[in-house]
XYZ file of C-alpha atoms in Angstrom:
520
model
C 76.773 101.712 87.224
C 73.806 99.647 88.390
C 73.485 98.279 91.925
C 74.187 94.746 90.727
C 77.713 95.871 89.864
C 78.409 97.290 93.321
C 80.904 95.301 95.398
C 80.878 95.935 99.147
C 84.178 95.922 101.008
C 84.045 94.219 104.406
C 87.254 94.913 106.335
C 88.164 92.551 109.158
C 91.630 93.883 110.032
C 90.522 94.582 113.597
C 89.103 91.081 114.062
C 90.687 88.450 111.796
C 93.781 90.590 111.207
C 94.422 90.987 114.923
C 94.263 87.199 115.293
C 97.688 87.002 113.611
C 100.072 85.750 116.307
C 101.754 88.855 117.702
C 99.483 91.410 116.019
C 97.700 92.547 119.171
C 96.657 96.213 119.014
C 96.028 98.542 121.924
C 92.616 100.116 122.524
C 93.685 103.495 121.121
C 95.300 101.850 118.092
C 92.073 99.983 117.278
C 90.082 103.214 117.471
C 92.584 104.965 115.219
C 92.553 102.218 112.564
C 88.736 102.113 112.677
C 88.625 105.869 112.122
C 90.952 105.542 109.136
C 88.821 102.749 107.655
C 85.702 104.851 108.172
C 87.340 107.805 106.418
C 88.475 105.480 103.629
C 84.781 104.672 103.025
C 85.004 100.983 103.820
C 81.427 99.678 103.673
C 81.556 97.347 106.682
C 84.107 97.262 109.511
C 84.237 94.061 111.540
C 85.441 95.742 114.713
C 86.108 92.662 116.808
C 84.818 89.667 118.719
C 82.992 91.223 121.704
C 82.758 88.111 123.857
C 86.480 87.316 123.483
C 87.555 89.730 126.225
C 86.490 92.844 128.075
C 89.057 94.794 126.053
C 87.554 93.611 122.768
C 84.042 94.493 123.963
C 85.085 98.024 124.935
C 86.882 98.599 121.632
C 83.915 97.419 119.553
C 81.521 99.533 121.630
C 83.554 102.700 121.208
C 84.123 102.100 117.491
C 80.349 101.662 117.102
C 79.758 105.032 118.752
C 82.437 106.944 116.811
C 81.824 105.623 113.283
C 80.246 108.087 110.850
C 80.037 106.171 107.565
C 80.663 102.443 107.865
C 78.417 99.633 109.047
C 79.946 98.364 112.311
C 79.912 94.606 112.686
C 80.707 92.319 115.609
C 81.436 88.600 115.428
C 79.566 85.977 117.464
C 79.635 82.205 117.563
C 76.343 80.350 117.139
C 75.550 80.734 120.822
C 72.920 82.982 122.411
C 75.333 84.585 124.966
C 77.768 85.438 122.150
C 75.042 87.059 120.081
C 73.664 89.035 123.050
C 77.134 90.296 123.928
C 77.766 91.239 120.302
C 74.516 93.212 120.109
C 75.301 95.033 123.335
C 78.631 96.145 121.830
C 77.342 97.334 118.438
C 73.830 98.552 119.248
C 74.819 102.240 119.355
C 76.286 102.237 115.829
C 74.422 104.211 113.174
C 74.260 100.984 111.186
C 75.001 97.869 113.285
C 75.478 94.312 112.007
C 75.646 90.994 113.846
C 77.869 88.378 112.213
C 77.329 84.853 113.530
C 79.012 81.664 112.346
C 79.359 77.934 112.874
C 81.609 75.301 111.271
C 79.616 73.161 108.843
C 82.197 70.815 107.279
C 82.506 67.250 108.618
C 85.705 68.187 110.438
C 84.105 71.194 112.103
C 80.789 69.495 112.917
C 82.824 67.060 114.997
C 84.155 69.843 117.250
C 80.822 70.564 119.028
C 79.777 66.936 118.355
C 76.623 67.908 116.437
C 75.062 65.838 113.675
C 73.590 67.515 110.592
C 70.095 67.894 112.036
C 71.319 69.212 115.385
C 73.502 71.778 113.660
C 70.627 72.861 111.421
C 68.515 73.436 114.547
C 71.335 75.476 116.132
C 71.577 77.633 112.995
C 67.825 78.227 112.921
C 67.759 79.183 116.605
C 70.761 81.526 116.585
C 70.121 83.312 113.293
C 66.511 83.918 114.340
C 67.703 85.313 117.677
C 70.212 87.599 115.960
C 67.586 88.890 113.525
C 65.194 89.650 116.388
C 67.875 91.955 117.786
C 69.210 93.512 114.580
C 67.836 93.910 111.054
C 71.312 93.450 109.525
C 72.554 89.896 110.100
C 75.406 88.095 108.411
C 75.798 84.343 108.668
C 78.839 82.209 107.834
C 79.193 78.430 107.450
C 82.821 78.103 108.521
C 84.931 75.861 106.261
C 82.250 76.172 103.594
C 84.611 75.110 100.817
C 84.987 71.669 102.455
C 81.303 71.269 103.330
C 79.143 68.792 101.374
C 77.245 70.784 98.723
C 73.825 69.382 99.586
C 74.272 70.209 103.255
C 75.712 73.632 102.482
C 72.633 74.446 100.386
C 70.381 73.207 103.191
C 71.924 75.371 105.931
C 72.242 78.456 103.707
C 68.521 78.155 102.941
C 67.766 77.930 106.678
C 69.861 81.045 107.422
C 68.075 83.019 104.685
C 64.620 81.932 105.893
C 65.556 82.952 109.453
C 66.436 86.480 108.356
C 70.133 86.583 107.402
C 70.687 89.418 104.939
C 74.267 88.497 103.995
C 75.580 84.969 103.494
C 79.349 84.686 103.732
C 81.106 81.674 102.210
C 84.490 81.297 103.950
C 87.458 79.425 102.534
C 88.651 79.013 106.105
C 91.843 77.089 105.367
C 92.775 78.606 101.999
C 92.012 75.280 100.327
C 90.091 76.247 97.216
C 91.138 77.440 93.761
C 89.563 80.241 91.642
C 87.473 77.935 89.424
C 86.100 76.163 92.508
C 85.443 79.458 94.267
C 83.360 80.716 91.355
C 81.547 77.395 90.886
C 80.558 77.296 94.560
C 78.927 80.738 94.446
C 77.101 79.903 91.195
C 75.854 76.629 92.666
C 74.411 78.366 95.733
C 72.760 81.099 93.666
C 71.168 78.493 91.424
C 70.084 75.931 94.016
C 69.140 77.826 97.186
C 65.624 79.343 97.367
C 65.799 83.053 98.205
C 69.475 83.343 97.245
C 68.667 86.191 94.880
C 67.289 88.241 97.794
C 70.502 88.346 99.873
C 74.113 89.401 99.330
C 76.673 86.635 99.023
C 80.111 87.313 100.456
C 83.519 85.663 100.171
C 86.182 85.323 102.886
C 89.381 83.764 101.561
C 92.549 82.801 103.382
C 95.899 82.825 101.630
C 97.427 79.480 102.604
C 98.102 78.599 98.952
C 98.633 82.201 97.831
C 95.287 82.401 95.997
C 93.111 84.485 98.348
C 92.789 87.517 96.062
C 92.234 85.359 92.962
C 89.567 83.324 94.776
C 87.792 86.476 95.962
C 87.712 88.013 92.492
C 86.502 84.741 90.969
C 83.647 84.675 93.494
C 82.691 88.233 92.522
C 82.589 87.313 88.836
C 80.249 84.453 89.786
C 77.841 86.705 91.680
C 79.228 87.429 95.153
C 78.838 91.097 96.012
C 80.880 91.411 99.195
C 84.590 90.756 99.700
C 85.977 90.200 103.196
C 89.568 91.373 103.425
C 92.215 92.991 105.599
C 94.784 95.748 105.204
C 98.112 94.260 104.034
C 96.422 90.833 103.938
C 96.946 90.533 107.700
C 95.356 87.475 109.279
C 95.788 84.022 110.764
C 98.474 81.753 109.313
C 99.297 83.068 105.796
C 96.719 85.845 106.086
C 93.647 86.922 104.125
C 92.638 88.577 100.911
C 94.360 91.983 100.931
C 92.020 94.962 100.642
C 94.474 96.924 98.513
C 94.827 94.054 96.043
C 91.134 93.456 95.335
C 90.256 97.158 95.210
C 93.059 98.026 92.784
C 92.447 94.891 90.702
C 88.800 95.908 90.242
C 89.918 99.419 89.335
C 92.716 98.474 86.931
C 90.858 95.619 85.195
C 87.507 97.330 84.903
C 87.453 96.186 81.287
C 86.921 92.527 82.217
C 85.504 93.026 85.748
C 82.929 95.843 85.452
C 82.442 96.282 89.193
C 82.800 99.309 91.408
C 83.565 99.971 95.084
C 83.218 103.118 97.156
C 86.793 102.966 98.468
C 88.933 106.106 98.463
C 92.087 104.495 97.058
C 94.277 107.501 97.891
C 94.039 106.407 101.551
C 95.528 102.966 100.873
C 99.218 103.671 101.448
C 98.614 105.684 104.604
C 96.518 103.018 106.306
C 98.833 100.246 105.067
C 101.763 101.878 106.812
C 99.812 102.565 109.991
C 98.531 98.983 110.238
C 102.095 97.780 109.732
C 103.197 99.984 112.624
C 100.541 99.060 115.152
C 100.520 95.343 114.306
C 104.302 95.034 114.285
C 104.183 93.215 110.944
C 106.462 94.894 108.364
C 105.191 94.839 104.784
C 107.518 92.733 102.644
C 109.348 94.725 99.969
C 107.788 92.825 97.043
C 104.213 92.991 98.405
C 101.698 93.848 95.686
C 100.489 97.479 95.626
C 101.974 98.651 98.954
C 105.426 97.017 99.047
C 108.545 99.186 98.926
C 109.494 97.759 95.515
C 106.019 98.041 93.949
C 106.988 101.143 91.925
C 110.763 100.656 91.688
C 112.702 99.530 88.611
C 116.279 98.237 88.551
C 116.538 96.506 85.188
C 118.081 98.776 82.554
C 115.398 97.839 80.040
C 112.667 98.649 82.548
C 114.304 101.916 83.563
C 114.630 103.020 79.951
C 111.016 102.142 79.228
C 109.684 103.972 82.303
C 111.707 107.084 81.496
C 110.161 107.194 78.027
C 106.627 106.281 79.145
C 105.804 105.276 82.721
C 102.907 103.107 81.525
C 105.402 100.815 79.782
C 105.990 98.954 83.040
C 103.435 100.382 85.502
C 99.722 99.553 85.386
C 98.755 102.129 88.036
C 100.010 105.474 89.253
C 101.628 105.921 92.680
C 99.179 108.789 93.277
C 96.286 106.313 92.896
C 97.148 104.788 96.264
C 98.258 108.007 97.962
C 101.940 108.149 97.047
C 102.989 111.675 96.047
C 105.523 111.670 93.221
C 106.882 115.086 94.221
C 110.184 114.813 96.057
C 111.051 117.174 98.930
C 114.646 116.653 100.006
C 114.807 116.554 103.797
C 117.856 117.441 105.879
C 119.018 119.205 109.019
C 117.935 122.607 107.678
C 114.351 121.517 106.992
C 111.635 123.079 109.145
C 108.379 121.902 110.690
C 106.260 122.930 107.706
C 108.398 120.893 105.305
C 108.342 117.910 107.661
C 104.544 118.060 108.032
C 104.148 118.300 104.229
C 106.508 115.396 103.647
C 104.795 113.234 106.240
C 101.426 114.009 104.640
C 102.821 112.895 101.275
C 103.863 109.651 102.945
C 100.375 109.092 104.353
C 100.786 110.471 107.882
C 98.463 113.130 109.263
C 100.074 114.472 112.443
C 98.692 116.874 115.033
C 100.692 119.715 116.523
C 101.782 117.772 119.609
C 102.839 114.723 117.615
C 104.647 116.934 115.097
C 106.597 118.541 117.912
C 107.790 115.152 119.152
C 108.570 113.804 115.677
C 110.400 117.010 114.734
C 112.792 116.579 117.669
C 113.477 112.993 116.585
C 113.876 114.118 112.965
C 116.415 116.790 113.882
C 118.401 114.288 115.905
C 118.423 111.909 112.942
C 119.313 114.676 110.482
C 122.310 115.602 112.618
C 123.599 112.042 112.228
C 122.815 111.672 108.495
C 123.606 113.815 105.457
C 120.183 113.239 103.933
C 116.975 111.881 105.377
C 115.128 109.668 102.883
C 111.447 108.730 102.756
C 112.292 105.331 104.222
C 114.033 107.045 107.158
C 110.915 109.089 107.916
C 108.683 106.009 107.711
C 110.996 104.190 110.130
C 110.980 107.261 112.375
C 107.179 107.280 112.471
C 107.086 103.539 113.164
C 109.521 103.975 116.028
C 107.521 106.922 117.370
C 104.311 104.887 117.282
C 105.875 101.776 118.811
C 107.629 103.527 121.711
C 105.522 106.133 123.475
C 105.761 107.918 126.795
C 102.709 105.943 127.978
C 104.540 102.597 127.872
C 105.083 100.700 131.122
C 108.812 100.453 130.325
C 110.950 102.968 128.444
C 114.628 103.031 127.552
C 116.406 105.982 129.175
C 120.142 105.246 128.845
C 122.333 102.611 127.224
C 126.088 102.139 127.129
C 127.611 99.084 125.454
C 131.223 97.912 125.374
C 132.133 95.264 122.832
C 135.230 93.788 121.241
C 137.588 90.838 121.466
C 137.899 91.246 125.260
C 134.184 90.729 125.862
C 130.803 92.474 125.732
C 128.972 94.310 128.491
C 126.000 96.662 128.809
C 124.930 99.355 131.246
C 121.187 99.950 130.884
C 118.716 102.276 132.581
C 114.971 101.729 132.105
C 112.006 103.713 133.372
C 109.729 101.004 134.789
C 106.304 102.197 135.889
C 107.746 105.663 136.476
C 110.821 104.540 138.444
C 114.426 104.378 137.193
C 116.117 100.980 137.350
C 119.667 100.172 136.256
C 121.587 96.979 135.477
C 125.100 96.126 134.285
C 125.478 92.751 132.575
C 127.616 90.809 130.105
C 126.707 88.424 127.315
C 127.675 86.536 124.192
C 127.690 89.650 122.037
C 126.364 93.170 122.571
C 122.716 92.324 121.837
C 122.754 89.391 124.256
C 124.356 91.610 126.919
C 121.636 94.253 126.499
C 118.802 91.706 126.583
C 120.318 90.194 129.743
C 120.238 93.665 131.303
C 116.524 93.974 130.486
C 115.876 90.582 132.115
C 117.741 91.637 135.257
C 115.671 94.832 135.546
C 112.386 93.201 134.527
C 112.431 89.430 135.220
C 110.207 87.529 132.811
C 109.733 84.133 131.160
C 109.009 85.353 127.632
C 110.957 83.510 124.930
C 112.552 85.317 122.004
C 111.206 83.671 118.840
C 112.574 86.070 116.237
C 115.258 88.739 116.075
C 115.604 90.480 112.713
C 117.604 93.499 111.554
C 117.519 95.297 108.225
C 118.965 98.586 107.034
C 116.348 101.164 106.068
C 118.629 102.847 103.500
C 122.129 102.341 102.149
C 125.340 103.643 103.703
C 127.166 103.322 107.003
C 124.912 105.990 108.515
C 121.737 104.071 107.634
C 119.035 103.535 110.201
C 118.510 99.942 111.290
C 114.993 98.648 111.840
C 114.892 95.820 114.357
C 111.907 93.480 114.736
C 111.497 90.982 117.568
C 108.796 88.437 118.301
C 108.311 87.047 121.805
C 106.141 84.287 123.269
C 104.878 83.885 126.830
C 102.380 81.201 127.884
C 100.893 81.009 124.402
C 100.712 84.777 123.968
C 102.778 86.261 121.169
C 103.805 89.895 120.809
C 106.049 91.778 118.428
C 108.182 94.879 118.881
C 109.811 97.125 116.319
C 112.198 100.077 116.567
C 114.558 102.046 114.349
C 117.782 103.926 115.050
C 121.178 104.554 113.479
C 122.461 102.616 116.525
C 121.504 98.985 115.920
C 121.945 97.967 119.561
C 119.743 100.818 120.794
C 117.085 99.866 118.233
C 117.353 96.261 119.453
C 116.673 97.064 123.088
C 113.797 99.402 122.152
C 112.181 96.660 120.066
C 112.718 94.092 122.845
C 111.213 96.371 125.483
C 108.350 97.225 123.100
C 107.425 93.536 122.776
C 107.498 93.133 126.567
C 105.192 96.150 126.894
C 102.736 94.529 124.468
C 102.808 91.249 126.395
C 102.035 93.144 129.595
C 99.099 94.883 127.899
C 97.678 91.500 126.896
C 98.086 90.117 130.434
C 96.348 93.173 131.851
C 93.490 92.860 129.348
C 92.671 89.179 129.822
C 94.276 88.245 133.143
C 97.128 85.954 134.109
C 96.999 82.454 132.659
C 94.321 83.234 130.071
C 94.398 84.330 126.462
C 91.866 86.494 124.642
C 92.487 84.491 121.481
C 91.469 81.177 123.037
C 87.821 81.949 122.334
C 88.623 82.669 118.682
C 90.423 79.421 117.933
C 87.551 78.207 115.750
C 86.649 81.535 114.171
C 86.515 81.518 110.391
């Protein structure tokens, strides 16, 4: 396979993905996801937006130092302080990249109140400055798909002349369609001097559900880098999903003869981990990584799969890291079996983590006849979402409910100290949440409360997801338990812990995402 057929995967889960309202990740979670991406052989990791907050700067800096394989990229607006801060964060990476951008469409030119010539001067100045610091510079004209073609060609030519080595063409609002996406790349390759000497990239949002199709169309037209996120995480409707483009290129190699360096067997493991740390569950019918992606209920489909699995499946579960072998788990299962099963499900656990998870597993197995894969996934999500390092932890809960009223007795560990409250409410969940508010007064508003059963049966675990908002900050919490009310309070407390982390990172009354409001 010649170099011209190589497609580079640029993952922006830690930058654009984390901009999803409520998807804030802790410092340790960012480092863990970056390590998994590095191991997965992602070509470029956009680790964050260093000037956005001190927390973002520290995370990008540490990711730059720890990465072994991937290019580590930081984002910067077309401003000298942004670019300097970005370089300071990534300079210790084995292969650093500065990614700078500015909005070039009429709507976005109006934001900084720059005319075409003024913006062209800003691009020349900032790209030149970035290239003087780093020999690997990416430049993006934000909202490129709604920028006048003549002006887009003009500013792309300026960026190339000033030293940009990658030109990214963002569909910032998910506005374009596949034919337009391809035509835009072809037009730039044909019209812009020096276009054949740089790599063109595509960054597509999914507002109309066409992000993956638009990205693949751009590749067919000559783009050689795809910007994407795990699970399609991102602002609004999200981005091109890494798992979708990688598997599409693999499965349809007959009509798209391109290759990537991605280790696809890592896909399911990192998909589940990103879901855990972001608090965004993967919908059941999600392509590639959804729970239903390899399930068949129709009798015709079941019969066909039993005779020949390829009848209704275009890829193998093992291709994305799902092991088809089935180890039945129950109360007699030991640590070795649990570790093996978790590995099959995409979780690599150390001895200390295994010890903690094993205790939780045994407790669950005592309450259920059989522990299914979905139970173990929920158990791992709950373990990740509720750790002993959290500011608040649930210690004890007792709920009384019925026709005579509902009340809750709750004990929380708050910053190392036990605090107890007894409250009532309009239902058991309301009573428990009132108890949390009495122990830990706050002004956060509950935006979403969602419950679903992990498996069938009256002994099924319930996974509860909550989303909370406080002064423009949004955080999610998720927990699982066979006791729905206990799972509810754990999820609620988990979201409050995340909100506190964000306040601590950026300070009261400010928001780390304010600086990213115009990022592509």
